[in-house]
Tab-separated table of C-alpha atoms in Angstrom:
chain	number	residue	atom	x	y	z
M	6	MET	CA	48.567	129.759	110.261
M	7	THR	CA	46.659	127.756	113.275
M	8	MET	CA	48.843	125.605	115.225
M	9	GLU	CA	47.669	121.823	115.173
M	10	LEU	CA	47.741	119.554	117.990
M	11	SER	CA	49.837	116.420	117.312
M	12	TYR	CA	51.205	113.393	118.772
M	13	THR	CA	54.565	111.155	118.305
M	14	ILE	CA	54.278	107.430	117.596
M	15	GLU	CA	54.874	106.739	121.388
M	16	GLU	CA	52.275	108.936	122.631
M	17	VAL	CA	49.660	107.255	120.200
M	18	SER	CA	50.868	104.090	121.410
M	19	GLN	CA	50.638	104.697	125.166
M	20	PHE	CA	46.906	106.551	124.452
M	21	LEU	CA	45.778	103.614	122.490
M	22	LYS	CA	47.534	100.975	124.564
M	23	VAL	CA	49.408	98.990	122.054
M	24	SER	CA	52.658	98.764	120.905
M	25	LYS	CA	54.889	101.375	118.977
M	26	LEU	CA	55.297	98.552	116.073
M	27	THR	CA	51.206	98.616	115.917
M	28	ILE	CA	51.047	102.301	115.203
M	29	TYR	CA	53.411	101.590	112.378
M	30	ASP	CA	51.793	98.821	110.707
M	31	LEU	CA	48.688	101.181	110.726
M	32	VAL	CA	50.777	103.862	109.221
M	33	LYS	CA	52.290	101.502	106.499
M	34	LYS	CA	48.550	100.236	105.605
M	35	GLY	CA	47.087	103.872	105.238
M	36	GLU	CA	44.815	103.786	107.787
M	37	LEU	CA	46.703	106.338	110.220
M	38	PRO	CA	47.948	109.589	108.281
M	39	VAL	CA	51.317	110.510	109.526
M	40	PHE	CA	53.315	113.790	108.838
M	41	ARG	CA	56.965	114.353	109.195
M	42	VAL	CA	58.979	117.194	111.113
M	43	GLY	CA	62.859	116.293	109.704
M	44	ARG	CA	62.913	112.494	110.429
M	45	GLN	CA	60.040	112.305	113.362
M	46	MET	CA	57.113	111.072	112.282
M	47	ARG	CA	53.896	113.171	114.179
M	48	ILE	CA	50.133	112.110	113.982
M	49	ALA	CA	47.865	114.811	113.769
M	50	ALA	CA	45.115	115.033	117.059
M	51	ASN	CA	42.123	115.441	114.354
M	52	ASP	CA	43.299	112.136	112.451
M	53	LEU	CA	43.599	110.033	115.356
M	54	ASP	CA	40.316	111.216	116.391
M	55	ASN	CA	38.965	110.471	113.133
M	56	TYR	CA	40.642	107.036	113.205
M	57	ILE	CA	38.648	105.999	116.401
M	58	LYS	CA	35.740	107.595	115.330
M	59	ASN	CA	35.781	105.483	111.772
M	60	ASN	CA	36.114	102.279	113.899
M	61	LYS	CA	33.731	102.489	116.400
M	62	THR	CA	30.757	100.431	116.739
M	63	ASN	CA	27.514	100.690	118.620
M	64	GLN	CA	29.088	103.611	120.124
M	65	ASN	CA	31.593	102.030	121.660
M	66	THR	CA	35.500	102.426	120.645
M	67	ILE	CA	36.179	98.942	119.234
M	68	LEU	CA	39.836	99.015	117.477
M	69	PRO	CA	39.959	97.167	114.474
M	70	ALA	CA	41.306	93.705	114.457
M	71	SER	CA	44.915	95.154	112.831
M	72	VAL	CA	45.508	96.916	115.899
M	73	PHE	CA	45.314	93.321	118.054
M	74	LYS	CA	46.590	91.428	115.463
M	75	PRO	CA	48.670	93.025	112.884
M	76	ARG	CA	48.556	92.017	109.401
M	77	ARG	CA	51.900	90.712	108.069
M	78	SER	CA	54.137	93.511	106.697
M	79	ASP	CA	53.876	93.696	102.824
M	80	PRO	CA	56.187	96.459	101.545
M	81	LYS	CA	54.393	96.342	98.120
M	82	GLU	CA	51.195	97.731	99.811
M	83	SER	CA	53.115	100.548	101.135
M	84	ASN	CA	56.026	102.647	100.533
M	85	HIS	CA	57.117	102.580	104.310
M	86	VAL	CA	59.736	99.732	105.794
M	87	VAL	CA	59.849	99.456	109.288
M	88	ILE	CA	63.747	98.801	110.424
M	89	SER	CA	63.741	97.831	114.076
M	90	GLY	CA	66.829	97.866	116.550
M	91	GLN	CA	69.130	100.448	117.936
M	92	ASP	CA	72.663	101.024	116.262
M	93	LEU	CA	73.047	104.368	114.396
M	94	VAL	CA	74.239	102.186	111.323
M	95	LEU	CA	70.701	101.272	110.858
M	96	ASP	CA	69.716	104.948	110.131
M	97	MET	CA	72.328	104.981	107.760
M	98	LEU	CA	70.874	102.120	105.912
M	99	GLY	CA	67.489	103.813	106.109
M	100	LYS	CA	68.807	106.547	104.307
M	101	GLN	CA	70.390	104.390	101.685
M	102	ILE	CA	67.357	102.473	101.163
M	103	GLU	CA	65.408	105.997	100.593
M	104	LYS	CA	67.973	107.420	98.478
M	105	ASN	CA	68.048	103.896	96.248
M	106	SER	CA	64.251	102.979	96.025
M	107	THR	CA	60.944	104.937	96.617
M	108	TYR	CA	60.832	103.307	100.155
M	109	LYS	CA	60.423	105.565	103.242
M	110	SER	CA	62.208	103.857	106.160
M	111	LEU	CA	60.513	104.139	109.936
M	112	ARG	CA	62.580	103.424	112.749
M	113	SER	CA	61.719	101.269	115.909
M	114	PHE	CA	64.347	101.406	118.636
M	115	THR	CA	63.564	98.120	120.217
M	116	GLY	CA	65.537	95.431	121.416
M	117	SER	CA	66.782	92.483	119.398
M	118	LEU	CA	64.707	89.715	120.516
M	119	ASN	CA	61.729	91.717	120.945
M	120	SER	CA	62.227	93.207	117.591
M	121	LEU	CA	62.348	89.266	116.074
M	122	ILE	CA	59.261	88.690	117.683
M	123	SER	CA	57.470	91.500	116.314
M	124	MET	CA	58.958	90.273	113.258
M	125	TYR	CA	57.148	86.722	113.623
M	126	ASN	CA	53.783	88.471	114.369
M	127	GLY	CA	54.412	90.645	110.902
M	128	GLU	CA	54.588	94.099	112.536
M	129	CYS	CA	58.723	95.181	110.971
M	130	ASP	CA	60.610	94.265	107.545
M	131	ILE	CA	63.789	94.363	108.894
M	132	VAL	CA	65.228	93.675	112.178
M	133	SER	CA	68.671	93.814	113.422
M	134	LEU	CA	69.468	91.196	115.716
M	135	HIS	CA	73.446	90.486	118.179
M	136	LEU	CA	71.309	87.569	120.041
M	137	PHE	CA	74.389	85.489	121.820
M	138	ASP	CA	73.228	81.367	122.327
M	139	GLY	CA	75.863	79.923	125.027
M	140	ASP	CA	75.325	76.451	123.700
M	141	THR	CA	76.708	76.578	120.643
M	142	GLY	CA	78.925	79.786	120.691
M	143	GLU	CA	76.809	81.200	117.696
M	144	TYR	CA	75.034	84.736	117.233
M	145	ASN	CA	71.351	85.218	116.020
M	146	LEU	CA	70.760	81.700	113.968
M	147	PRO	CA	69.708	79.215	116.931
M	148	TYR	CA	67.165	82.182	117.665
M	149	LEU	CA	65.807	82.358	114.196
M	150	LYS	CA	65.501	78.692	113.679
M	151	LYS	CA	63.037	78.737	117.105
M	152	VAL	CA	61.338	81.833	116.883
M	153	LEU	CA	60.643	82.523	112.766
M	154	VAL	CA	58.878	78.874	112.795
M	155	GLY	CA	57.359	78.379	109.697
M	156	HIS	CA	58.517	81.464	107.656
M	157	SER	CA	61.292	81.570	104.594
M	158	PHE	CA	64.064	84.287	105.843
M	159	ILE	CA	67.403	85.666	104.700
M	160	LEU	CA	70.373	86.324	107.134
M	161	ILE	CA	72.383	89.137	106.446
M	162	ASN	CA	75.806	90.423	108.051
M	163	LEU	CA	75.371	94.221	108.880
M	164	LEU	CA	78.393	94.349	110.689
M	165	SER	CA	80.700	93.061	113.798
M	166	ARG	CA	81.871	94.910	116.776
M	167	LYS	CA	83.184	94.425	120.274
M	168	ALA	CA	80.921	93.599	123.311
M	169	GLY	CA	81.989	94.102	126.759
M	170	LEU	CA	81.618	95.766	130.055
M	171	TYR	CA	81.689	99.294	130.623
M	172	VAL	CA	83.823	100.288	133.614
M	173	LYS	CA	84.722	103.811	135.417
M	174	LYS	CA	87.896	105.569	133.658
M	175	GLY	CA	90.816	103.686	135.169
M	176	ASN	CA	88.945	100.856	135.945
M	177	PRO	CA	89.427	101.180	139.815
M	178	LEU	CA	87.495	97.786	140.783
M	179	LYS	CA	89.786	95.928	138.224
M	180	ILE	CA	87.081	94.541	136.677
M	181	ILE	CA	88.259	91.706	133.960
M	182	THR	CA	85.979	89.009	133.330
M	183	TRP	CA	82.476	88.065	133.571
M	184	LYS	CA	83.033	86.325	136.775
M	185	ASP	CA	83.930	89.266	138.617
M	186	LEU	CA	79.803	90.643	138.287
M	187	GLU	CA	79.338	88.205	141.382
M	188	ARG	CA	81.588	90.350	143.871
M	189	GLU	CA	79.880	92.034	146.554
M	190	ASP	CA	81.662	95.419	146.270
M	191	ILE	CA	80.575	95.863	142.475
M	192	LYS	CA	76.990	96.624	141.424
M	193	ILE	CA	75.882	96.660	137.426
M	194	VAL	CA	73.261	98.522	135.526
M	195	ASN	CA	71.503	96.030	133.200
M	196	ARG	CA	69.632	96.208	129.809
M	197	GLU	CA	65.722	95.562	129.289
M	198	LYS	CA	64.480	92.309	128.801
M	199	GLY	CA	64.570	90.988	125.275
M	200	SER	CA	67.675	93.311	124.119
M	201	GLY	CA	70.666	91.704	122.576
M	202	ALA	CA	72.939	92.725	125.791
M	203	ARG	CA	70.661	91.385	128.333
M	204	ILE	CA	70.752	88.189	126.506
M	205	LEU	CA	74.380	88.458	126.356
M	206	LEU	CA	74.827	88.799	129.909
M	207	ASP	CA	72.410	86.204	130.898
M	208	GLU	CA	74.025	83.541	128.885
M	209	GLN	CA	77.236	84.443	130.446
M	210	LEU	CA	75.689	84.155	134.034
M	211	ARG	CA	74.673	80.727	132.774
M	212	ILE	CA	77.654	79.765	131.332
M	213	ASN	CA	79.567	80.678	134.299
M	214	GLU	CA	77.182	79.458	136.780
M	215	ILE	CA	76.538	82.429	138.326
M	216	SER	CA	73.094	83.220	139.629
M	217	SER	CA	71.465	86.830	138.934
M	218	LYS	CA	70.302	86.325	142.450
M	219	LYS	CA	73.817	87.286	143.502
M	220	ILE	CA	74.450	89.956	140.959
M	221	ASN	CA	73.987	93.499	142.817
M	222	GLY	CA	71.715	95.821	140.744
M	223	TYR	CA	70.595	93.284	138.442
M	224	GLU	CA	67.272	94.457	138.568
M	225	HIS	CA	68.263	97.848	137.315
M	226	GLU	CA	67.415	98.271	133.626
M	227	GLU	CA	67.934	100.829	131.082
M	228	SER	CA	66.964	101.047	127.604
M	229	ASN	CA	69.927	101.783	125.231
M	230	HIS	CA	73.758	101.606	125.486
M	231	LEU	CA	74.354	105.069	126.169
M	232	SER	CA	72.223	104.924	129.291
M	233	VAL	CA	73.841	102.572	130.328
M	234	ALA	CA	77.290	103.657	129.814
M	235	SER	CA	76.324	106.909	131.179
M	236	ALA	CA	75.284	105.171	134.701
M	237	VAL	CA	78.629	104.066	134.790
M	238	SER	CA	79.932	107.295	134.060
M	239	THR	CA	77.757	109.075	136.671
M	240	GLY	CA	78.421	106.177	139.036
M	241	VAL	CA	75.230	104.990	139.587
M	242	ALA	CA	76.724	101.592	138.504
M	243	ASP	CA	80.152	100.252	138.869
M	244	VAL	CA	79.748	98.106	135.521
M	245	GLY	CA	77.350	97.681	132.712
M	246	VAL	CA	77.081	95.370	129.458
M	247	GLY	CA	77.336	97.215	126.202
M	248	ILE	CA	79.175	98.097	122.666
M	249	GLU	CA	82.744	99.842	122.611
M	250	LYS	CA	81.137	102.853	120.666
M	251	ALA	CA	79.108	103.866	123.574
M	252	ALA	CA	81.990	103.737	125.733
M	253	LYS	CA	83.868	105.958	123.693
M	254	ILE	CA	80.962	108.506	123.217
M	255	VAL	CA	80.452	108.794	127.128
M	256	GLY	CA	84.139	108.824	127.867
M	257	ILE	CA	84.718	105.866	130.316
M	258	ASP	CA	86.737	102.680	129.775
M	259	PHE	CA	85.707	99.281	128.021
M	260	ILE	CA	86.622	95.781	128.418
M	261	PRO	CA	86.243	93.859	125.214
M	262	LEU	CA	85.111	90.025	126.165
M	263	ILE	CA	83.219	89.227	122.533
M	264	THR	CA	82.808	89.930	118.953
M	265	GLU	CA	79.409	90.532	118.274
M	266	GLN	CA	78.101	89.434	114.755
M	267	TYR	CA	75.331	91.753	113.969
M	268	ASP	CA	72.751	90.552	111.229
M	269	LEU	CA	69.982	91.810	109.519
M	270	VAL	CA	66.779	89.538	109.268
M	271	ILE	CA	63.853	89.930	106.253
M	272	LEU	CA	61.392	87.487	105.552
M	273	LYS	CA	61.679	85.835	102.274
M	274	THR	CA	58.263	86.520	100.604
M	275	PRO	CA	57.323	87.314	97.175
M	276	ALA	CA	56.779	91.252	98.396
M	277	ASN	CA	60.097	91.376	99.755
M	278	GLU	CA	61.849	90.361	96.946
M	279	ARG	CA	62.662	94.097	95.851
M	280	LEU	CA	63.485	94.895	99.440
M	281	ILE	CA	66.174	92.007	99.519
M	282	SER	CA	67.642	93.018	96.439
M	283	ILE	CA	67.921	96.983	97.639
M	284	VAL	CA	69.416	95.901	100.918
M	285	LYS	CA	71.809	93.313	99.529
M	286	GLU	CA	72.820	96.000	96.887
M	287	ILE	CA	73.609	98.541	99.762
M	288	LEU	CA	75.094	96.200	101.966
M	289	SER	CA	77.827	94.998	99.395
M	290	SER	CA	78.903	98.400	97.985
M	291	ASN	CA	82.137	100.008	99.001
M	292	GLN	CA	80.288	103.636	99.504
M	293	PHE	CA	78.417	101.983	102.504
M	294	GLN	CA	80.942	100.221	104.072
M	295	LEU	CA	83.576	102.843	103.954
M	296	GLU	CA	80.816	105.147	105.580
M	297	VAL	CA	80.509	102.545	108.165
M	298	ASP	CA	84.322	102.297	108.452
M	299	SER	CA	84.586	105.934	109.035
M	300	LEU	CA	82.687	105.657	112.464
M	301	GLY	CA	85.278	103.669	113.862
M	302	ASP	CA	84.865	100.417	116.157
M	303	TYR	CA	82.913	98.583	113.806
M	304	ASP	CA	83.988	95.911	111.248
M	305	THR	CA	82.814	95.491	107.910
M	306	SER	CA	84.898	92.421	106.665
M	307	MET	CA	81.623	90.217	106.377
M	308	THR	CA	79.303	93.196	106.006
M	309	GLY	CA	76.658	92.007	102.742
M	310	LYS	CA	78.063	88.093	103.350
M	311	ILE	CA	74.689	86.007	103.069
M	312	ILE	CA	74.836	84.049	106.769
M	313	TYR	CA	71.806	81.867	105.973
M	314	GLU	CA	68.989	81.325	103.639
M	315	THR	CA	65.976	79.073	103.805
M	316	ASN	CA	64.825	77.735	100.474
């Protein structure tokens, strides 16, 4: 058998200089063929070459409008559904969607706010959110009302979980509250812009009237909870913001400071009616909730509850 060169979604997005969600959109529309190795999608080099050749005009490579301005997601046109977010429960949801329908789930590991903007641009179907609003004390809905202007949507609870501070085993620096982060003897590790953890930190700094310029390590960014927890574990930083689950996985201490409402948002369109029905049924099922409960550190008492729905 001849070995054929292939690329990951990330490699193709870097090559074409577009976002990964744009590549997912091309896959969903059937414009770019993929094959799977386990749960990872790959794109054959020949297929990528053909895609570029087919979209050349006057010998210059001009990518179609869909690359720069992705068409709105429409699961009815494709059996792929893009689920955006990082929590492992989303993988479980994807498996249940595949088990209970003809959809194939694709995962995008993008932060909450960036995912929400991608949904506004029509690049994903299900977005997970944990966006804290310091003015209202609410999660998610204040951001949805501002970002998804002109769109109908449904917001459904996935789970609740504790968020707070990662500290070294034994908490040698006696870090207790958000106010401790401005201490000169403390160095933090931050999350990337657009992530829910980054927004939680920035909102708490604003509420507590702490300038980010006073925070040692504020510019040091990591792209997921485990990377932040690992930075604290290895001594690269003294403290980071994240969820309880990652602290237990890495083996460091955790200071819980807030209960996060972790929700899913789906646009209400005729094409999404079936998808919404399937997701609601899965989240409300005892089987799914028991599976999530078995992981520990998650609260499913509100799982499946409709938090908000536009007309």
